[in-house]
mmCIF file of C-alpha atoms in Angstrom:
data_model
loop_
_atom_site.group_PDB
_atom_site.id
_atom_site.type_symbol
_atom_site.label_atom_id
_atom_site.label_comp_id
_atom_site.label_asym_id
_atom_site.label_seq_id
_atom_site.Cartn_x
_atom_site.Cartn_y
_atom_site.Cartn_z
ATOM 1 C CA SER V 1034 10.520 41.061 20.819
ATOM 2 C CA TYR V 1035 6.894 40.669 19.744
ATOM 3 C CA VAL V 1036 6.366 37.653 18.261
ATOM 4 C CA LEU V 1037 2.365 37.913 16.590
ATOM 5 C CA THR V 1038 0.205 34.689 16.420
ATOM 6 C CA GLN V 1039 -2.574 34.834 13.661
ATOM 7 C CA PRO V 1040 -5.437 31.611 13.525
ATOM 8 C CA PRO V 1041 -3.610 30.106 9.615
ATOM 9 C CA SER V 1042 -7.477 30.735 8.221
ATOM 10 C CA VAL V 1043 -10.838 32.088 9.063
ATOM 11 C CA SER V 1044 -13.818 31.537 7.081
ATOM 12 C CA ALA V 1045 -17.592 33.657 6.744
ATOM 13 C CA ALA V 1046 -20.276 33.223 4.255
ATOM 14 C CA PRO V 1047 -21.082 35.993 2.182
ATOM 15 C CA GLY V 1048 -23.022 38.999 4.330
ATOM 16 C CA LYS V 1049 -21.097 37.185 7.904
ATOM 17 C CA THR V 1050 -18.700 39.134 10.130
ATOM 18 C CA ALA V 1051 -15.320 37.790 10.178
ATOM 19 C CA ARG V 1052 -12.788 38.260 13.384
ATOM 20 C CA ILE V 1053 -9.387 37.710 12.771
ATOM 21 C CA THR V 1054 -6.869 38.143 15.802
ATOM 22 C CA CYS V 1055 -2.991 38.558 16.626
ATOM 23 C CA GLY V 1056 -1.479 37.671 19.748
ATOM 24 C CA THR V 1057 1.389 38.393 22.069
ATOM 25 C CA PRO V 1058 0.870 39.622 25.291
ATOM 26 C CA THR V 1059 0.609 42.896 26.182
ATOM 27 C CA ILE V 1060 -0.020 43.727 22.622
ATOM 28 C CA GLY V 1061 -3.148 45.857 23.901
ATOM 29 C CA THR V 1062 -0.272 48.085 25.395
ATOM 30 C CA THR V 1063 0.840 49.036 21.033
ATOM 31 C CA GLY V 1064 -0.147 49.624 18.105
ATOM 32 C CA VAL V 1065 -1.201 47.152 15.857
ATOM 33 C CA HIS V 1066 -1.788 47.618 12.360
ATOM 34 C CA TRP V 1067 -3.432 45.554 9.844
ATOM 35 C CA TYR V 1068 -2.502 44.539 6.062
ATOM 36 C CA GLN V 1069 -4.558 43.420 3.102
ATOM 37 C CA GLN V 1070 -2.279 40.798 0.752
ATOM 38 C CA LYS V 1071 -5.179 39.435 -2.470
ATOM 39 C CA PRO V 1072 -2.671 36.978 -4.720
ATOM 40 C CA GLY V 1073 -0.372 38.477 -6.854
ATOM 41 C CA GLN V 1074 -0.297 41.385 -5.492
ATOM 42 C CA ALA V 1075 1.430 43.758 -2.661
ATOM 43 C CA PRO V 1076 0.124 44.773 0.453
ATOM 44 C CA THR V 1077 -2.288 47.290 1.173
ATOM 45 C CA LEU V 1078 -2.922 48.471 4.726
ATOM 46 C CA VAL V 1079 -6.712 48.279 6.386
ATOM 47 C CA ILE V 1080 -6.489 49.404 9.588
ATOM 48 C CA CYS V 1081 -4.053 51.983 10.615
ATOM 49 C CA LEU V 1082 -3.440 52.039 14.664
ATOM 50 C CA ASP V 1083 -5.280 49.361 16.163
ATOM 51 C CA THR V 1084 -8.796 51.049 14.775
ATOM 52 C CA GLU V 1085 -8.109 53.755 12.024
ATOM 53 C CA ARG V 1086 -8.894 52.604 8.579
ATOM 54 C CA PRO V 1087 -6.821 54.940 5.842
ATOM 55 C CA SER V 1088 -9.003 56.753 3.310
ATOM 56 C CA GLY V 1089 -10.624 54.707 0.903
ATOM 57 C CA ILE V 1090 -11.114 51.455 3.210
ATOM 58 C CA PRO V 1091 -15.110 50.680 3.495
ATOM 59 C CA GLU V 1092 -16.047 51.368 7.188
ATOM 60 C CA ARG V 1093 -17.138 47.462 7.090
ATOM 61 C CA PHE V 1094 -13.536 46.754 8.254
ATOM 62 C CA SER V 1095 -12.644 47.822 11.453
ATOM 63 C CA GLY V 1096 -9.960 47.271 14.593
ATOM 64 C CA SER V 1097 -9.905 46.596 18.083
ATOM 65 C CA ASN V 1098 -7.103 45.807 20.698
ATOM 66 C CA SER V 1099 -6.821 45.236 24.351
ATOM 67 C CA GLY V 1100 -5.052 42.839 26.755
ATOM 68 C CA ASN V 1101 -3.015 40.609 24.527
ATOM 69 C CA THR V 1102 -5.438 40.030 21.545
ATOM 70 C CA ALA V 1103 -5.943 42.898 18.930
ATOM 71 C CA THR V 1104 -8.703 41.768 15.983
ATOM 72 C CA LEU V 1105 -9.801 42.929 12.810
ATOM 73 C CA THR V 1106 -13.591 43.260 12.180
ATOM 74 C CA ILE V 1107 -14.589 42.090 9.057
ATOM 75 C CA SER V 1108 -18.511 43.504 8.866
ATOM 76 C CA ARG V 1109 -20.662 42.023 6.000
ATOM 77 C CA VAL V 1110 -18.124 40.015 4.087
ATOM 78 C CA GLU V 1111 -17.860 40.549 1.074
ATOM 79 C CA VAL V 1112 -16.425 37.517 -1.868
ATOM 80 C CA GLY V 1113 -14.303 40.545 -2.769
ATOM 81 C CA ASP V 1114 -12.878 40.649 0.353
ATOM 82 C CA GLU V 1115 -11.655 36.612 -0.127
ATOM 83 C CA ALA V 1116 -7.349 37.323 0.391
ATOM 84 C CA ASP V 1117 -4.669 37.155 2.842
ATOM 85 C CA TYR V 1118 -4.491 39.790 6.477
ATOM 86 C CA TYR V 1119 -1.239 40.451 7.872
ATOM 87 C CA CYS V 1120 -0.851 41.836 11.992
ATOM 88 C CA GLN V 1121 2.102 44.274 12.299
ATOM 89 C CA VAL V 1122 3.369 46.113 15.022
ATOM 90 C CA TRP V 1123 6.363 47.977 15.113
ATOM 91 C CA ASP V 1124 8.611 46.996 18.045
ATOM 92 C CA SER V 1125 10.023 50.852 19.728
ATOM 93 C CA ARG V 1126 12.921 49.109 21.444
ATOM 94 C CA SER V 1127 15.096 47.344 18.915
ATOM 95 C CA ASP V 1128 13.631 49.628 15.605
ATOM 96 C CA HIS V 1129 12.250 46.039 14.240
ATOM 97 C CA TRP V 1130 8.433 45.767 12.572
ATOM 98 C CA VAL V 1131 6.880 42.322 13.106
ATOM 99 C CA PHE V 1132 4.506 40.955 11.452
ATOM 100 C CA GLY V 1133 1.861 38.263 12.294
ATOM 101 C CA GLY V 1134 2.173 34.802 10.837
ATOM 102 C CA GLY V 1135 -1.303 36.108 8.383
ATOM 103 C CA THR V 1136 -4.485 34.865 8.356
ATOM 104 C CA LYS V 1137 -5.755 33.452 5.228
ATOM 105 C CA LEU V 1138 -9.772 34.440 5.075
ATOM 106 C CA THR V 1139 -12.042 32.621 3.078
ATOM 107 C CA VAL V 1140 -15.830 34.193 1.584
ATOM 108 C CA LEU V 1141 -17.577 30.751 1.607
ATOM 109 C CA GLU A 405 0.320 59.695 -6.727
ATOM 110 C CA VAL A 406 2.835 58.131 -4.639
ATOM 111 C CA GLN A 407 5.093 55.357 -6.604
ATOM 112 C CA LEU A 408 7.464 52.966 -5.304
ATOM 113 C CA VAL A 409 9.093 50.838 -8.263
ATOM 114 C CA GLU A 410 11.540 48.157 -7.953
ATOM 115 C CA THR A 411 13.736 46.967 -10.260
ATOM 116 C CA GLY A 412 17.623 44.091 -9.914
ATOM 117 C CA GLY A 413 16.062 41.196 -9.679
ATOM 118 C CA GLY A 414 16.552 37.520 -11.259
ATOM 119 C CA LEU A 415 18.032 34.529 -11.228
ATOM 120 C CA ILE A 416 21.082 34.712 -8.738
ATOM 121 C CA HIS A 417 23.718 31.294 -8.237
ATOM 122 C CA LEU A 418 24.391 30.816 -4.300
ATOM 123 C CA GLY A 419 26.325 32.693 -2.698
ATOM 124 C CA GLY A 420 26.332 36.031 -5.710
ATOM 125 C CA SER A 421 25.075 39.747 -4.965
ATOM 126 C CA ARG A 422 23.217 41.871 -6.221
ATOM 127 C CA ARG A 423 20.985 45.263 -5.844
ATOM 128 C CA LEU A 424 18.516 45.773 -6.179
ATOM 129 C CA SER A 425 16.976 49.356 -6.429
ATOM 130 C CA CYS A 426 13.428 51.087 -5.884
ATOM 131 C CA GLU A 427 12.591 54.278 -7.638
ATOM 132 C CA VAL A 428 10.970 56.700 -5.053
ATOM 133 C CA SER A 429 7.911 59.117 -7.129
ATOM 134 C CA GLY A 430 5.290 60.877 -5.610
ATOM 135 C CA PHE A 431 7.547 62.227 -2.127
ATOM 136 C CA SER A 432 11.108 62.994 -1.072
ATOM 137 C CA ILE A 433 12.703 59.893 0.873
ATOM 138 C CA SER A 434 14.970 62.531 2.510
ATOM 139 C CA ASN A 435 12.567 63.305 4.985
ATOM 140 C CA ASN A 436 11.176 59.507 5.276
ATOM 141 C CA TYR A 437 11.764 56.090 7.451
ATOM 142 C CA MET A 438 11.722 53.217 4.345
ATOM 143 C CA ASN A 439 11.841 49.230 4.614
ATOM 144 C CA TRP A 440 12.847 46.749 2.321
ATOM 145 C CA VAL A 441 10.045 44.014 3.086
ATOM 146 C CA ARG A 442 10.306 40.178 1.612
ATOM 147 C CA GLN A 443 7.563 37.714 1.324
ATOM 148 C CA ALA A 444 8.711 33.174 0.522
ATOM 149 C CA PRO A 445 6.648 31.437 -2.311
ATOM 150 C CA GLY A 446 4.198 30.927 -0.700
ATOM 151 C CA LYS A 447 4.567 32.480 2.955
ATOM 152 C CA GLY A 448 4.410 35.336 4.719
ATOM 153 C CA LEU A 449 6.069 38.904 5.428
ATOM 154 C CA GLU A 450 9.080 38.897 6.651
ATOM 155 C CA TRP A 451 10.710 42.413 7.338
ATOM 156 C CA LEU A 452 13.736 43.165 6.916
ATOM 157 C CA SER A 453 15.210 46.191 7.354
ATOM 158 C CA VAL A 454 15.082 49.916 7.729
ATOM 159 C CA ILE A 455 16.892 53.540 6.896
ATOM 160 C CA TYR A 456 15.724 56.246 8.668
ATOM 161 C CA SER A 457 15.359 59.941 7.440
ATOM 162 C CA ALA A 458 18.754 60.812 9.265
ATOM 163 C CA GLY A 459 20.757 57.846 7.903
ATOM 164 C CA SER A 460 21.143 55.475 11.038
ATOM 165 C CA THR A 461 19.437 51.241 10.138
ATOM 166 C CA PHE A 462 18.495 48.398 11.551
ATOM 167 C CA TYR A 463 18.315 44.877 10.538
ATOM 168 C CA ALA A 464 16.401 41.617 11.152
ATOM 169 C CA ASP A 465 18.489 38.851 11.817
ATOM 170 C CA SER A 466 18.112 36.951 9.482
ATOM 171 C CA VAL A 467 20.153 38.917 7.146
ATOM 172 C CA LYS A 468 22.134 41.323 9.702
ATOM 173 C CA GLY A 469 25.671 41.280 7.805
ATOM 174 C CA ARG A 470 24.681 39.728 4.869
ATOM 175 C CA PHE A 471 22.160 42.945 3.260
ATOM 176 C CA THR A 472 22.308 46.192 3.117
ATOM 177 C CA ILE A 473 20.083 49.036 2.909
ATOM 178 C CA SER A 474 20.882 52.800 1.842
ATOM 179 C CA LYS A 475 19.190 55.402 -0.087
ATOM 180 C CA ASP A 476 20.115 58.533 -2.396
ATOM 181 C CA ASN A 477 18.215 60.940 -1.432
ATOM 182 C CA SER A 478 19.029 63.545 -5.034
ATOM 183 C CA LYS A 479 17.736 60.503 -7.063
ATOM 184 C CA ASN A 480 14.955 59.281 -4.341
ATOM 185 C CA THR A 481 15.981 55.952 -4.851
ATOM 186 C CA LEU A 482 16.444 53.359 -1.891
ATOM 187 C CA TYR A 483 18.732 50.107 -2.329
ATOM 188 C CA LEU A 484 18.723 47.088 -0.771
ATOM 189 C CA GLN A 485 22.438 45.359 -1.503
ATOM 190 C CA LEU A 486 21.852 41.770 -0.824
ATOM 191 C CA ASN A 487 25.448 39.383 -0.352
ATOM 192 C CA ASP A 488 26.390 35.563 0.387
ATOM 193 C CA LEU A 489 23.047 34.733 -0.768
ATOM 194 C CA ARG A 490 21.271 31.585 0.348
ATOM 195 C CA ALA A 491 18.140 29.346 -1.226
ATOM 196 C CA ASP A 492 16.250 30.275 1.479
ATOM 197 C CA ASP A 493 16.639 33.966 0.169
ATOM 198 C CA THR A 494 14.058 33.456 -2.562
ATOM 199 C CA ALA A 495 11.208 35.980 -2.363
ATOM 200 C CA VAL A 496 9.550 38.544 -3.760
ATOM 201 C CA TYR A 497 10.958 41.599 -2.425
ATOM 202 C CA TYR A 498 9.380 44.335 -1.906
ATOM 203 C CA CYS A 499 10.206 48.163 -0.483
ATOM 204 C CA ALA A 500 8.019 50.438 1.680
ATOM 205 C CA SER A 501 7.419 53.793 2.817
ATOM 206 C CA VAL A 502 6.683 54.033 6.578
ATOM 207 C CA TYR A 503 4.363 56.436 8.441
ATOM 208 C CA CYS A 504 5.609 57.114 12.025
ATOM 209 C CA THR A 505 2.784 58.303 14.868
ATOM 210 C CA SER A 506 1.367 58.357 17.586
ATOM 211 C CA GLY A 507 3.981 56.205 18.318
ATOM 212 C CA SER A 508 4.069 53.491 16.169
ATOM 213 C CA CYS A 509 5.412 53.240 12.458
ATOM 214 C CA TYR A 510 3.381 51.370 10.296
ATOM 215 C CA ILE A 511 3.742 51.095 6.214
ATOM 216 C CA ASP A 512 1.554 53.082 4.354
ATOM 217 C CA TYR A 513 2.801 52.758 1.170
ATOM 218 C CA TRP A 514 4.172 49.376 -0.664
ATOM 219 C CA GLY A 515 6.480 48.545 -4.083
ATOM 220 C CA GLN A 516 4.807 45.949 -6.056
ATOM 221 C CA GLY A 517 7.882 43.994 -5.756
ATOM 222 C CA VAL A 518 10.394 42.328 -7.423
ATOM 223 C CA LEU A 519 10.827 38.246 -7.441
ATOM 224 C CA VAL A 520 14.733 37.122 -6.303
ATOM 225 C CA THR A 521 15.188 33.617 -7.394
ATOM 226 C CA VAL A 522 18.605 32.170 -5.799
ATOM 227 C CA SER A 523 19.566 29.055 -7.337
ATOM 228 C CA ALA A 524 22.184 26.274 -7.234
#
């Protein structure tokens, strides 16, 4: 089964680029999805299927997935992007959903 | 507009039971896969269980044998029966709808969550 590894924290200054990674062997062979969670709120989907943005998500959010690492990239970071971010995959062999441990993005 | 509204949380004694409900509007759960996910205080997201449209179910090892997912298509409501509750089951419980495409599945809608507190 998958174990998804995320850095506990990432920081970026406003206007800069933040990159949040999600790692596991051969993650590049499966679809990766990313959720944003602000304090006291339910998560919301920001990237699905490695690179796709749901309706309403700014173009500043993008994703990539190759080899052993998937990456969520937030360009031109804003104070409002400060949140916890989780990656997720679906393990078709076990019908289990797997989440990474989460990364707290701090906007300095 | 899609809405998922969880109810049934509260304070429960160790070893006790509780049934959580998730009333869905905006789509029919009879045609959808549905998940339960929880989040312990200050911790990350933990997937618990899925029920597929045809009724098959799967569970995380941490809750298998203690929790039971079910649904009532006529009421468009999802349930999670919690039994033999432990202190580490204390969490916010979310119901969520699943979308599958291109060989992968993700959560497209989340409820607002309901807090379950297990205490002696």
